[in-house]
Short mmCIF file of N, CA and C in Angstrom, two decimals:
data_model
loop_
_atom_site.label_atom_id
_atom_site.label_comp_id
_atom_site.label_asym_id
_atom_site.label_seq_id
_atom_site.Cartn_x
_atom_site.Cartn_y
_atom_site.Cartn_z
N UNK A 3 -93.18 -4.44 9.13
CA UNK A 3 -93.94 -5.22 8.20
C UNK A 3 -94.70 -4.33 7.22
N UNK A 4 -95.28 -3.22 7.75
CA UNK A 4 -96.01 -2.31 6.89
C UNK A 4 -95.08 -1.68 5.86
N UNK A 5 -93.86 -1.35 6.28
CA UNK A 5 -92.90 -0.76 5.35
C UNK A 5 -92.54 -1.73 4.22
N UNK A 6 -92.44 -3.00 4.55
CA UNK A 6 -92.13 -4.03 3.55
C UNK A 6 -93.26 -4.18 2.54
N UNK A 7 -94.50 -4.14 3.01
CA UNK A 7 -95.65 -4.22 2.11
C UNK A 7 -95.69 -3.00 1.20
N UNK A 8 -95.45 -1.82 1.76
CA UNK A 8 -95.43 -0.59 0.96
C UNK A 8 -94.31 -0.67 -0.08
N UNK A 9 -93.15 -1.20 0.31
CA UNK A 9 -92.03 -1.35 -0.63
C UNK A 9 -92.42 -2.27 -1.78
N UNK A 10 -93.07 -3.39 -1.48
CA UNK A 10 -93.49 -4.33 -2.52
C UNK A 10 -94.48 -3.67 -3.47
N UNK A 11 -95.44 -2.96 -2.93
CA UNK A 11 -96.42 -2.27 -3.78
C UNK A 11 -95.72 -1.24 -4.65
N UNK A 12 -94.79 -0.50 -4.11
CA UNK A 12 -94.05 0.49 -4.88
C UNK A 12 -93.26 -0.16 -6.00
N UNK A 13 -92.62 -1.28 -5.70
CA UNK A 13 -91.84 -1.98 -6.73
C UNK A 13 -92.73 -2.53 -7.84
N UNK A 14 -93.90 -3.04 -7.48
CA UNK A 14 -94.80 -3.59 -8.49
C UNK A 14 -95.44 -2.50 -9.33
N UNK A 15 -95.56 -1.31 -8.79
CA UNK A 15 -96.03 -0.19 -9.60
C UNK A 15 -95.00 0.11 -10.68
N UNK A 16 -93.76 -0.28 -10.45
CA UNK A 16 -92.69 -0.06 -11.42
C UNK A 16 -92.70 -1.02 -12.59
N UNK A 17 -93.71 -1.90 -12.68
CA UNK A 17 -93.81 -2.80 -13.82
C UNK A 17 -93.97 -1.97 -15.10
N UNK A 18 -93.46 -2.50 -16.17
CA UNK A 18 -93.61 -1.83 -17.45
C UNK A 18 -95.05 -1.96 -17.92
N UNK A 19 -95.49 -0.99 -18.69
CA UNK A 19 -96.81 -1.05 -19.28
C UNK A 19 -96.67 -1.50 -20.72
N UNK A 20 -97.47 -2.46 -21.15
CA UNK A 20 -97.43 -2.95 -22.51
C UNK A 20 -98.03 -1.89 -23.42
N UNK A 21 -97.26 -1.43 -24.39
CA UNK A 21 -97.68 -0.36 -25.29
C UNK A 21 -98.42 -0.96 -26.48
N UNK A 22 -99.73 -1.05 -26.36
CA UNK A 22 -100.55 -1.66 -27.41
C UNK A 22 -100.51 -0.85 -28.70
N UNK A 23 -100.46 0.46 -28.58
CA UNK A 23 -100.40 1.30 -29.78
C UNK A 23 -99.14 1.01 -30.58
N UNK A 24 -98.02 0.85 -29.92
CA UNK A 24 -96.77 0.51 -30.61
C UNK A 24 -96.82 -0.91 -31.16
N UNK A 25 -97.44 -1.82 -30.43
CA UNK A 25 -97.53 -3.21 -30.87
C UNK A 25 -98.39 -3.36 -32.13
N UNK A 26 -99.30 -2.42 -32.37
CA UNK A 26 -100.16 -2.49 -33.55
C UNK A 26 -99.46 -1.99 -34.82
N UNK A 27 -98.21 -1.63 -34.71
CA UNK A 27 -97.46 -1.19 -35.89
C UNK A 27 -96.66 -2.38 -36.44
N UNK A 28 -96.94 -2.78 -37.69
CA UNK A 28 -96.24 -3.95 -38.23
C UNK A 28 -94.79 -3.63 -38.58
N UNK A 29 -93.96 -4.66 -38.52
CA UNK A 29 -92.58 -4.53 -38.99
C UNK A 29 -92.58 -4.49 -40.50
N UNK A 30 -91.59 -3.86 -41.08
CA UNK A 30 -91.47 -3.84 -42.54
C UNK A 30 -90.95 -5.18 -43.02
N UNK A 31 -91.66 -5.76 -43.97
CA UNK A 31 -91.22 -6.99 -44.63
C UNK A 31 -90.83 -6.58 -46.03
N UNK A 32 -89.62 -6.79 -46.39
CA UNK A 32 -89.15 -6.39 -47.71
C UNK A 32 -89.32 -7.56 -48.66
N UNK A 33 -90.40 -7.50 -49.45
CA UNK A 33 -90.71 -8.57 -50.37
C UNK A 33 -90.39 -8.13 -51.80
N UNK A 34 -89.81 -9.03 -52.57
CA UNK A 34 -89.51 -8.73 -53.97
C UNK A 34 -90.81 -8.60 -54.76
N UNK A 35 -91.81 -9.41 -54.42
CA UNK A 35 -93.08 -9.39 -55.13
C UNK A 35 -94.21 -9.39 -54.11
N UNK A 36 -95.27 -8.62 -54.41
CA UNK A 36 -96.43 -8.54 -53.54
C UNK A 36 -97.66 -9.04 -54.29
N UNK A 37 -98.71 -9.31 -53.52
CA UNK A 37 -99.98 -9.68 -54.11
C UNK A 37 -100.63 -8.46 -54.76
N UNK A 38 -101.53 -8.67 -55.72
CA UNK A 38 -102.28 -7.52 -56.25
C UNK A 38 -103.16 -6.93 -55.15
N UNK A 39 -103.79 -5.80 -55.42
CA UNK A 39 -104.63 -5.13 -54.44
C UNK A 39 -105.74 -6.06 -53.98
N UNK A 40 -105.87 -6.22 -52.65
CA UNK A 40 -106.88 -7.10 -52.06
C UNK A 40 -107.47 -6.43 -50.83
N UNK A 41 -108.67 -6.83 -50.48
CA UNK A 41 -109.34 -6.32 -49.29
C UNK A 41 -108.95 -7.19 -48.10
N UNK A 42 -108.57 -6.56 -47.00
CA UNK A 42 -108.21 -7.28 -45.77
C UNK A 42 -109.42 -7.32 -44.85
N UNK A 43 -109.84 -8.54 -44.48
CA UNK A 43 -111.02 -8.71 -43.63
C UNK A 43 -110.64 -9.58 -42.43
N UNK A 44 -110.89 -9.05 -41.24
CA UNK A 44 -110.73 -9.82 -39.99
C UNK A 44 -112.14 -10.15 -39.53
N UNK A 45 -112.46 -11.43 -39.47
CA UNK A 45 -113.84 -11.78 -39.18
C UNK A 45 -113.93 -12.81 -38.07
N UNK A 46 -115.12 -12.91 -37.54
CA UNK A 46 -115.44 -13.99 -36.62
C UNK A 46 -116.58 -14.76 -37.24
N UNK A 47 -116.48 -16.04 -37.29
CA UNK A 47 -117.49 -16.87 -37.93
C UNK A 47 -116.92 -17.50 -39.19
N UNK A 48 -117.38 -18.68 -39.51
CA UNK A 48 -116.85 -19.44 -40.64
C UNK A 48 -117.80 -19.32 -41.83
N UNK A 49 -117.86 -18.15 -42.46
CA UNK A 49 -118.81 -17.92 -43.54
C UNK A 49 -118.53 -18.81 -44.74
N UNK A 50 -117.30 -19.20 -44.97
CA UNK A 50 -116.98 -20.02 -46.13
C UNK A 50 -117.52 -21.44 -45.99
N UNK A 51 -117.51 -21.96 -44.79
CA UNK A 51 -117.91 -23.35 -44.58
C UNK A 51 -119.40 -23.51 -44.27
N UNK A 52 -120.01 -22.51 -43.67
CA UNK A 52 -121.39 -22.66 -43.22
C UNK A 52 -122.39 -21.91 -44.07
N UNK A 53 -121.94 -20.96 -44.85
CA UNK A 53 -122.87 -20.15 -45.63
C UNK A 53 -123.53 -19.06 -44.81
N UNK A 54 -123.23 -18.99 -43.51
CA UNK A 54 -123.79 -17.97 -42.64
C UNK A 54 -122.95 -16.71 -42.77
N UNK A 55 -123.59 -15.57 -42.78
CA UNK A 55 -122.86 -14.31 -42.89
C UNK A 55 -121.90 -14.16 -41.73
N UNK A 56 -120.70 -13.71 -42.04
CA UNK A 56 -119.70 -13.52 -40.99
C UNK A 56 -119.82 -12.13 -40.41
N UNK A 57 -119.20 -11.94 -39.28
CA UNK A 57 -119.20 -10.64 -38.62
C UNK A 57 -117.79 -10.08 -38.71
N UNK A 58 -117.65 -8.94 -39.36
CA UNK A 58 -116.33 -8.33 -39.45
C UNK A 58 -116.05 -7.59 -38.16
N UNK A 59 -114.85 -7.77 -37.65
CA UNK A 59 -114.47 -7.21 -36.36
C UNK A 59 -113.61 -5.97 -36.54
N UNK A 60 -113.76 -5.03 -35.62
CA UNK A 60 -112.92 -3.84 -35.62
C UNK A 60 -112.29 -3.74 -34.23
N UNK A 61 -111.05 -4.22 -34.11
CA UNK A 61 -110.36 -4.27 -32.83
C UNK A 61 -108.87 -4.03 -33.07
N UNK A 62 -108.10 -4.09 -31.99
CA UNK A 62 -106.65 -3.96 -32.15
C UNK A 62 -106.08 -5.10 -32.98
N UNK A 63 -106.70 -6.26 -32.93
CA UNK A 63 -106.26 -7.41 -33.72
C UNK A 63 -106.51 -7.18 -35.21
N UNK A 64 -107.71 -6.67 -35.52
CA UNK A 64 -108.02 -6.39 -36.93
C UNK A 64 -107.18 -5.24 -37.45
N UNK A 65 -106.87 -4.27 -36.60
CA UNK A 65 -106.04 -3.14 -37.03
C UNK A 65 -104.65 -3.61 -37.42
N UNK A 66 -104.03 -4.46 -36.61
CA UNK A 66 -102.70 -4.97 -36.97
C UNK A 66 -102.76 -5.78 -38.26
N UNK A 67 -103.77 -6.63 -38.42
CA UNK A 67 -103.89 -7.42 -39.64
C UNK A 67 -104.03 -6.51 -40.87
N UNK A 68 -104.92 -5.53 -40.80
CA UNK A 68 -105.12 -4.62 -41.93
C UNK A 68 -103.83 -3.87 -42.26
N UNK A 69 -103.16 -3.37 -41.25
CA UNK A 69 -101.90 -2.64 -41.48
C UNK A 69 -100.84 -3.54 -42.08
N UNK A 70 -100.75 -4.77 -41.60
CA UNK A 70 -99.78 -5.73 -42.12
C UNK A 70 -100.04 -5.99 -43.60
N UNK A 71 -101.31 -6.20 -43.95
CA UNK A 71 -101.66 -6.45 -45.35
C UNK A 71 -101.33 -5.24 -46.21
N UNK A 72 -101.78 -4.07 -45.81
CA UNK A 72 -101.59 -2.86 -46.61
C UNK A 72 -100.14 -2.45 -46.72
N UNK A 73 -99.37 -2.60 -45.65
CA UNK A 73 -97.97 -2.15 -45.67
C UNK A 73 -97.02 -3.16 -46.31
N UNK A 74 -97.34 -4.45 -46.19
CA UNK A 74 -96.33 -5.45 -46.55
C UNK A 74 -96.73 -6.47 -47.60
N UNK A 75 -98.02 -6.73 -47.78
CA UNK A 75 -98.40 -7.88 -48.60
C UNK A 75 -99.01 -7.55 -49.96
N UNK A 76 -99.61 -6.37 -50.10
CA UNK A 76 -100.31 -6.09 -51.35
C UNK A 76 -99.81 -4.81 -52.01
N UNK A 77 -100.05 -4.73 -53.32
CA UNK A 77 -99.89 -3.47 -54.05
C UNK A 77 -101.19 -2.72 -53.83
N UNK A 78 -101.13 -1.52 -53.30
CA UNK A 78 -102.34 -0.82 -52.91
C UNK A 78 -103.00 -0.05 -54.05
N UNK A 79 -102.43 -0.10 -55.24
CA UNK A 79 -103.06 0.58 -56.36
C UNK A 79 -103.69 -0.46 -57.30
N UNK A 80 -104.61 -0.02 -58.12
CA UNK A 80 -105.27 -0.93 -59.04
C UNK A 80 -106.56 -1.48 -58.48
N UNK A 81 -107.30 -2.18 -59.32
CA UNK A 81 -108.58 -2.74 -58.87
C UNK A 81 -108.37 -3.87 -57.86
N UNK A 82 -109.36 -4.06 -57.00
CA UNK A 82 -109.29 -5.12 -55.99
C UNK A 82 -109.50 -6.47 -56.67
N UNK A 83 -108.58 -7.39 -56.42
CA UNK A 83 -108.59 -8.71 -57.07
C UNK A 83 -109.10 -9.83 -56.18
N UNK A 84 -109.46 -9.50 -54.95
CA UNK A 84 -109.94 -10.54 -54.05
C UNK A 84 -109.88 -10.08 -52.60
N UNK A 85 -109.92 -11.06 -51.70
CA UNK A 85 -109.92 -10.77 -50.27
C UNK A 85 -108.92 -11.66 -49.54
N UNK A 86 -108.33 -11.11 -48.50
CA UNK A 86 -107.57 -11.88 -47.52
C UNK A 86 -108.42 -11.88 -46.26
N UNK A 87 -108.94 -13.04 -45.88
CA UNK A 87 -109.86 -13.14 -44.75
C UNK A 87 -109.18 -13.88 -43.61
N UNK A 88 -108.99 -13.18 -42.49
CA UNK A 88 -108.37 -13.79 -41.32
C UNK A 88 -109.45 -14.11 -40.31
N UNK A 89 -109.49 -15.38 -39.90
CA UNK A 89 -110.49 -15.85 -38.95
C UNK A 89 -109.80 -16.38 -37.70
N UNK A 90 -110.06 -15.76 -36.52
CA UNK A 90 -109.53 -16.33 -35.28
C UNK A 90 -110.36 -17.54 -34.88
N UNK A 91 -109.83 -18.71 -35.15
CA UNK A 91 -110.55 -19.96 -34.89
C UNK A 91 -110.64 -20.24 -33.40
N UNK A 92 -109.56 -19.93 -32.67
CA UNK A 92 -109.52 -20.24 -31.24
C UNK A 92 -108.69 -19.18 -30.53
N UNK A 93 -109.18 -18.77 -29.35
CA UNK A 93 -108.43 -17.82 -28.51
C UNK A 93 -108.77 -18.10 -27.06
N UNK A 94 -107.72 -18.13 -26.22
CA UNK A 94 -107.90 -18.36 -24.79
C UNK A 94 -106.72 -17.74 -24.05
N UNK A 95 -106.99 -17.17 -22.89
CA UNK A 95 -105.93 -16.70 -22.00
C UNK A 95 -106.15 -17.32 -20.63
N UNK A 96 -105.13 -18.01 -20.13
CA UNK A 96 -105.17 -18.63 -18.80
C UNK A 96 -104.25 -17.85 -17.86
N UNK A 97 -104.75 -17.59 -16.66
CA UNK A 97 -103.94 -16.90 -15.66
C UNK A 97 -103.42 -17.92 -14.65
N UNK A 98 -102.12 -17.84 -14.34
CA UNK A 98 -101.50 -18.71 -13.36
C UNK A 98 -101.19 -17.88 -12.12
N UNK A 99 -101.92 -18.17 -11.05
CA UNK A 99 -101.74 -17.44 -9.79
C UNK A 99 -100.86 -18.18 -8.79
N UNK A 100 -100.27 -19.27 -9.19
CA UNK A 100 -99.44 -20.06 -8.26
C UNK A 100 -98.27 -19.25 -7.72
N UNK A 101 -97.86 -18.23 -8.45
CA UNK A 101 -96.75 -17.40 -7.99
C UNK A 101 -97.09 -16.67 -6.68
N UNK A 102 -98.36 -16.46 -6.41
CA UNK A 102 -98.76 -15.74 -5.20
C UNK A 102 -98.33 -16.45 -3.92
N UNK A 103 -98.11 -17.75 -4.00
CA UNK A 103 -97.70 -18.49 -2.81
C UNK A 103 -96.30 -18.09 -2.33
N UNK A 104 -95.55 -17.40 -3.15
CA UNK A 104 -94.22 -16.94 -2.72
C UNK A 104 -94.32 -15.70 -1.82
N UNK A 105 -95.48 -15.08 -1.79
CA UNK A 105 -95.63 -13.86 -0.99
C UNK A 105 -95.52 -14.10 0.51
N UNK A 106 -96.30 -15.04 1.00
CA UNK A 106 -96.49 -15.17 2.45
C UNK A 106 -95.36 -15.84 3.21
N UNK A 107 -94.83 -16.96 2.75
CA UNK A 107 -93.82 -17.62 3.59
C UNK A 107 -92.55 -16.79 3.75
N UNK A 108 -92.24 -15.98 2.75
CA UNK A 108 -90.98 -15.24 2.81
C UNK A 108 -91.18 -13.74 2.95
N UNK A 109 -92.33 -13.36 3.50
CA UNK A 109 -92.60 -11.96 3.84
C UNK A 109 -92.42 -10.99 2.66
N UNK A 110 -92.97 -11.32 1.52
CA UNK A 110 -93.00 -10.43 0.36
C UNK A 110 -91.63 -10.17 -0.25
N UNK A 111 -90.62 -10.89 0.15
CA UNK A 111 -89.28 -10.64 -0.38
C UNK A 111 -89.15 -11.08 -1.84
N UNK A 112 -89.62 -12.26 -2.24
CA UNK A 112 -89.45 -12.66 -3.64
C UNK A 112 -90.02 -11.66 -4.66
N UNK A 113 -91.24 -11.12 -4.47
CA UNK A 113 -91.73 -10.15 -5.46
C UNK A 113 -90.87 -8.89 -5.54
N UNK A 114 -90.30 -8.50 -4.41
CA UNK A 114 -89.45 -7.32 -4.44
C UNK A 114 -88.14 -7.58 -5.17
N UNK A 115 -87.80 -8.85 -5.36
CA UNK A 115 -86.59 -9.21 -6.10
C UNK A 115 -86.89 -9.56 -7.57
N UNK A 116 -88.17 -9.44 -7.96
CA UNK A 116 -88.53 -9.67 -9.34
C UNK A 116 -89.25 -10.96 -9.64
N UNK A 117 -89.56 -11.76 -8.61
CA UNK A 117 -90.34 -12.98 -8.83
C UNK A 117 -91.76 -12.55 -9.19
N UNK A 118 -92.34 -13.11 -10.26
CA UNK A 118 -93.68 -12.69 -10.70
C UNK A 118 -94.75 -12.98 -9.65
N UNK A 119 -95.79 -12.17 -9.67
CA UNK A 119 -96.96 -12.45 -8.83
C UNK A 119 -97.93 -13.37 -9.57
N UNK A 120 -98.03 -13.21 -10.88
CA UNK A 120 -98.83 -14.13 -11.69
C UNK A 120 -98.40 -14.01 -13.14
N UNK A 121 -98.87 -14.94 -13.95
CA UNK A 121 -98.56 -14.94 -15.38
C UNK A 121 -99.84 -15.20 -16.17
N UNK A 122 -99.84 -14.77 -17.41
CA UNK A 122 -100.94 -15.03 -18.34
C UNK A 122 -100.38 -15.71 -19.56
N UNK A 123 -101.03 -16.78 -20.00
CA UNK A 123 -100.63 -17.51 -21.19
C UNK A 123 -101.78 -17.50 -22.19
N UNK A 124 -101.50 -16.99 -23.38
CA UNK A 124 -102.53 -16.97 -24.43
C UNK A 124 -102.28 -18.08 -25.43
N UNK A 125 -103.37 -18.59 -25.99
CA UNK A 125 -103.31 -19.61 -27.04
C UNK A 125 -104.18 -19.12 -28.19
N UNK A 126 -103.61 -19.15 -29.38
CA UNK A 126 -104.31 -18.68 -30.58
C UNK A 126 -104.26 -19.74 -31.66
N UNK A 127 -105.33 -19.78 -32.45
CA UNK A 127 -105.32 -20.49 -33.73
C UNK A 127 -105.96 -19.55 -34.74
N UNK A 128 -105.21 -19.24 -35.79
CA UNK A 128 -105.69 -18.36 -36.85
C UNK A 128 -105.77 -19.12 -38.16
N UNK A 129 -106.70 -18.71 -38.98
CA UNK A 129 -106.84 -19.27 -40.32
C UNK A 129 -106.94 -18.10 -41.31
N UNK A 130 -106.11 -18.12 -42.33
CA UNK A 130 -106.11 -17.08 -43.36
C UNK A 130 -106.56 -17.69 -44.68
N UNK A 131 -107.63 -17.14 -45.25
CA UNK A 131 -108.15 -17.61 -46.52
C UNK A 131 -107.89 -16.56 -47.58
N UNK A 132 -107.44 -17.00 -48.75
CA UNK A 132 -107.25 -16.13 -49.90
C UNK A 132 -108.42 -16.41 -50.84
N UNK A 133 -109.22 -15.37 -51.10
CA UNK A 133 -110.44 -15.49 -51.90
C UNK A 133 -110.27 -14.65 -53.17
N UNK A 134 -110.58 -15.25 -54.32
CA UNK A 134 -110.49 -14.47 -55.56
C UNK A 134 -111.74 -13.59 -55.71
N UNK A 135 -111.79 -12.75 -56.76
CA UNK A 135 -112.90 -11.80 -56.88
C UNK A 135 -114.24 -12.46 -57.19
N UNK A 136 -114.24 -13.72 -57.60
CA UNK A 136 -115.51 -14.43 -57.81
C UNK A 136 -115.99 -15.11 -56.52
N UNK A 137 -115.24 -15.03 -55.44
CA UNK A 137 -115.64 -15.60 -54.16
C UNK A 137 -115.11 -17.01 -53.91
N UNK A 138 -114.26 -17.50 -54.78
CA UNK A 138 -113.71 -18.85 -54.63
C UNK A 138 -112.43 -18.80 -53.79
N UNK A 139 -112.35 -19.71 -52.81
CA UNK A 139 -111.13 -19.80 -52.01
C UNK A 139 -110.05 -20.47 -52.83
N UNK A 140 -108.88 -19.82 -52.91
CA UNK A 140 -107.78 -20.40 -53.68
C UNK A 140 -106.63 -20.87 -52.78
N UNK A 141 -106.66 -20.48 -51.52
CA UNK A 141 -105.62 -20.95 -50.58
C UNK A 141 -106.11 -20.75 -49.15
N UNK A 142 -105.60 -21.62 -48.27
CA UNK A 142 -105.90 -21.52 -46.83
C UNK A 142 -104.61 -21.79 -46.06
N UNK A 143 -104.37 -20.96 -45.06
CA UNK A 143 -103.19 -21.10 -44.21
C UNK A 143 -103.66 -21.07 -42.76
N UNK A 144 -103.02 -21.85 -41.91
CA UNK A 144 -103.40 -21.84 -40.50
C UNK A 144 -102.16 -21.90 -39.63
N UNK A 145 -102.34 -21.42 -38.40
CA UNK A 145 -101.23 -21.39 -37.46
C UNK A 145 -101.76 -21.40 -36.04
N UNK A 146 -100.97 -22.01 -35.15
CA UNK A 146 -101.25 -21.97 -33.72
C UNK A 146 -100.04 -21.35 -33.03
N UNK A 147 -100.30 -20.59 -31.98
CA UNK A 147 -99.20 -19.97 -31.24
C UNK A 147 -99.60 -19.76 -29.79
N UNK A 148 -98.59 -19.69 -28.93
CA UNK A 148 -98.77 -19.42 -27.50
C UNK A 148 -97.79 -18.33 -27.08
N UNK A 149 -98.18 -17.61 -26.03
CA UNK A 149 -97.27 -16.63 -25.45
C UNK A 149 -97.59 -16.48 -23.96
N UNK A 150 -96.55 -16.35 -23.15
CA UNK A 150 -96.71 -16.15 -21.72
C UNK A 150 -96.04 -14.84 -21.32
N UNK A 151 -96.77 -14.02 -20.58
CA UNK A 151 -96.24 -12.76 -20.06
C UNK A 151 -96.48 -12.73 -18.55
N UNK A 152 -95.64 -11.97 -17.85
CA UNK A 152 -95.64 -11.99 -16.38
C UNK A 152 -95.92 -10.62 -15.80
N UNK A 153 -96.55 -10.63 -14.63
CA UNK A 153 -96.74 -9.44 -13.81
C UNK A 153 -95.66 -9.51 -12.73
N UNK A 154 -94.61 -8.69 -12.90
CA UNK A 154 -93.46 -8.77 -11.99
C UNK A 154 -92.75 -7.43 -11.93
N UNK A 155 -92.14 -7.17 -10.79
CA UNK A 155 -91.36 -5.94 -10.63
C UNK A 155 -90.14 -5.97 -11.55
N UNK A 156 -89.77 -4.83 -12.06
CA UNK A 156 -88.58 -4.60 -12.89
C UNK A 156 -88.75 -5.04 -14.34
N UNK A 157 -89.29 -6.21 -14.59
CA UNK A 157 -89.25 -6.73 -15.96
C UNK A 157 -90.61 -7.19 -16.50
N UNK A 158 -91.62 -7.31 -15.68
CA UNK A 158 -92.92 -7.78 -16.14
C UNK A 158 -93.80 -6.64 -16.60
N UNK A 159 -95.01 -6.98 -17.01
CA UNK A 159 -95.98 -5.99 -17.46
C UNK A 159 -97.07 -5.83 -16.42
N UNK A 160 -97.52 -4.59 -16.23
CA UNK A 160 -98.64 -4.38 -15.32
C UNK A 160 -99.96 -4.80 -15.98
N UNK A 161 -99.99 -4.90 -17.30
CA UNK A 161 -101.16 -5.39 -18.03
C UNK A 161 -100.75 -6.66 -18.79
N UNK A 162 -100.36 -7.68 -18.04
CA UNK A 162 -99.82 -8.90 -18.65
C UNK A 162 -100.88 -9.67 -19.44
N UNK A 163 -102.15 -9.51 -19.10
CA UNK A 163 -103.21 -10.16 -19.89
C UNK A 163 -103.19 -9.63 -21.31
N UNK A 164 -103.19 -8.30 -21.46
CA UNK A 164 -103.17 -7.68 -22.78
C UNK A 164 -101.90 -8.05 -23.52
N UNK A 165 -100.77 -8.02 -22.83
CA UNK A 165 -99.50 -8.36 -23.47
C UNK A 165 -99.49 -9.80 -23.97
N UNK A 166 -99.96 -10.73 -23.17
CA UNK A 166 -99.98 -12.14 -23.58
C UNK A 166 -100.93 -12.34 -24.76
N UNK A 167 -102.11 -11.75 -24.68
CA UNK A 167 -103.09 -11.91 -25.76
C UNK A 167 -102.55 -11.37 -27.08
N UNK A 168 -101.97 -10.18 -27.05
CA UNK A 168 -101.54 -9.56 -28.30
C UNK A 168 -100.25 -10.19 -28.84
N UNK A 169 -99.32 -10.52 -27.96
CA UNK A 169 -98.08 -11.14 -28.43
C UNK A 169 -98.33 -12.55 -28.99
N UNK A 170 -99.25 -13.29 -28.40
CA UNK A 170 -99.62 -14.59 -28.95
C UNK A 170 -100.25 -14.44 -30.32
N UNK A 171 -101.11 -13.44 -30.45
CA UNK A 171 -101.75 -13.15 -31.75
C UNK A 171 -100.70 -12.79 -32.80
N UNK A 172 -99.74 -11.94 -32.41
CA UNK A 172 -98.70 -11.55 -33.36
C UNK A 172 -97.88 -12.74 -33.83
N UNK A 173 -97.60 -13.68 -32.95
CA UNK A 173 -96.85 -14.88 -33.34
C UNK A 173 -97.64 -15.70 -34.35
N UNK A 174 -98.93 -15.92 -34.08
CA UNK A 174 -99.76 -16.70 -35.00
C UNK A 174 -99.92 -15.98 -36.34
N UNK A 175 -100.13 -14.67 -36.29
CA UNK A 175 -100.28 -13.89 -37.52
C UNK A 175 -99.00 -13.93 -38.34
N UNK A 176 -97.86 -13.79 -37.70
CA UNK A 176 -96.59 -13.84 -38.40
C UNK A 176 -96.41 -15.19 -39.10
N UNK A 177 -96.83 -16.25 -38.46
CA UNK A 177 -96.68 -17.58 -39.05
C UNK A 177 -97.53 -17.73 -40.31
N UNK A 178 -98.80 -17.28 -40.28
CA UNK A 178 -99.63 -17.42 -41.49
C UNK A 178 -99.14 -16.50 -42.60
N UNK A 179 -98.60 -15.35 -42.24
CA UNK A 179 -98.08 -14.44 -43.26
C UNK A 179 -96.83 -15.03 -43.91
N UNK A 180 -95.96 -15.64 -43.12
CA UNK A 180 -94.78 -16.29 -43.71
C UNK A 180 -95.18 -17.42 -44.65
N UNK A 181 -96.21 -18.18 -44.30
CA UNK A 181 -96.70 -19.23 -45.19
C UNK A 181 -97.21 -18.63 -46.50
N UNK A 182 -97.98 -17.54 -46.39
CA UNK A 182 -98.52 -16.87 -47.57
C UNK A 182 -97.41 -16.30 -48.45
N UNK A 183 -96.40 -15.73 -47.83
CA UNK A 183 -95.29 -15.13 -48.60
C UNK A 183 -94.64 -16.14 -49.53
N UNK A 184 -94.51 -17.37 -49.10
CA UNK A 184 -93.89 -18.40 -49.93
C UNK A 184 -94.69 -18.68 -51.20
N UNK A 185 -96.00 -18.40 -51.17
CA UNK A 185 -96.88 -18.70 -52.30
C UNK A 185 -97.28 -17.48 -53.12
N UNK A 186 -96.70 -16.33 -52.87
CA UNK A 186 -97.12 -15.11 -53.56
C UNK A 186 -97.06 -15.25 -55.08
N UNK A 187 -96.01 -15.80 -55.69
CA UNK A 187 -96.04 -15.91 -57.16
C UNK A 187 -97.21 -16.77 -57.67
N UNK A 188 -97.49 -17.88 -57.03
CA UNK A 188 -98.60 -18.76 -57.46
C UNK A 188 -99.94 -18.07 -57.24
N UNK A 189 -100.11 -17.42 -56.09
CA UNK A 189 -101.37 -16.76 -55.79
C UNK A 189 -101.61 -15.57 -56.73
N UNK A 190 -100.57 -14.79 -57.01
CA UNK A 190 -100.72 -13.64 -57.91
C UNK A 190 -101.20 -14.08 -59.28
N UNK A 191 -100.73 -15.21 -59.74
CA UNK A 191 -101.16 -15.73 -61.06
C UNK A 191 -102.64 -16.11 -61.04
N UNK A 192 -103.15 -16.56 -59.90
CA UNK A 192 -104.56 -16.96 -59.79
C UNK A 192 -105.49 -15.78 -59.51
N UNK A 193 -104.95 -14.62 -59.17
CA UNK A 193 -105.75 -13.45 -58.82
C UNK A 193 -105.80 -12.42 -59.95
N UNK A 194 -105.87 -12.86 -61.17
CA UNK A 194 -105.91 -11.95 -62.33
C UNK A 194 -107.29 -11.44 -62.57
#
């Protein structure tokens, strides 16, 4: 029995580690036209609706957003014509431990075969506001996304919470960026 437990622990140590540094690198989006130079702001708080000063965040989420804007969405030369403000409206990660019930009745065999021990599901809602240089909002985009990642031998992540949170965020961010891309010609004309 002790050997079986040691085997299970050894196999679970073999879980992949989610590479957050690699995940913070945006994919190249080849756009025919980009927005003029704009400031990318990742904030918490609804400064546009309440008049209360927002808090700008500096995290892995803000880093991916800033890199995405600078690499793919704007022309980085010339005067700044406005702001792209990303606000995480909602974020939650739920852990499902029901998988643990497979451990005991079958003497740890399912986890050694790759059955997860637990999973994490993230839920995101993002809102992207396009603000001109006078401070007027000219467009708003929003998106909701979910992602589930597993802690499992062979194929799961040993840091499934981080993986679920960041992959859910990337899905929501990708959705608002795709919405913005469709409006680039109209927005560029308003950002003179």
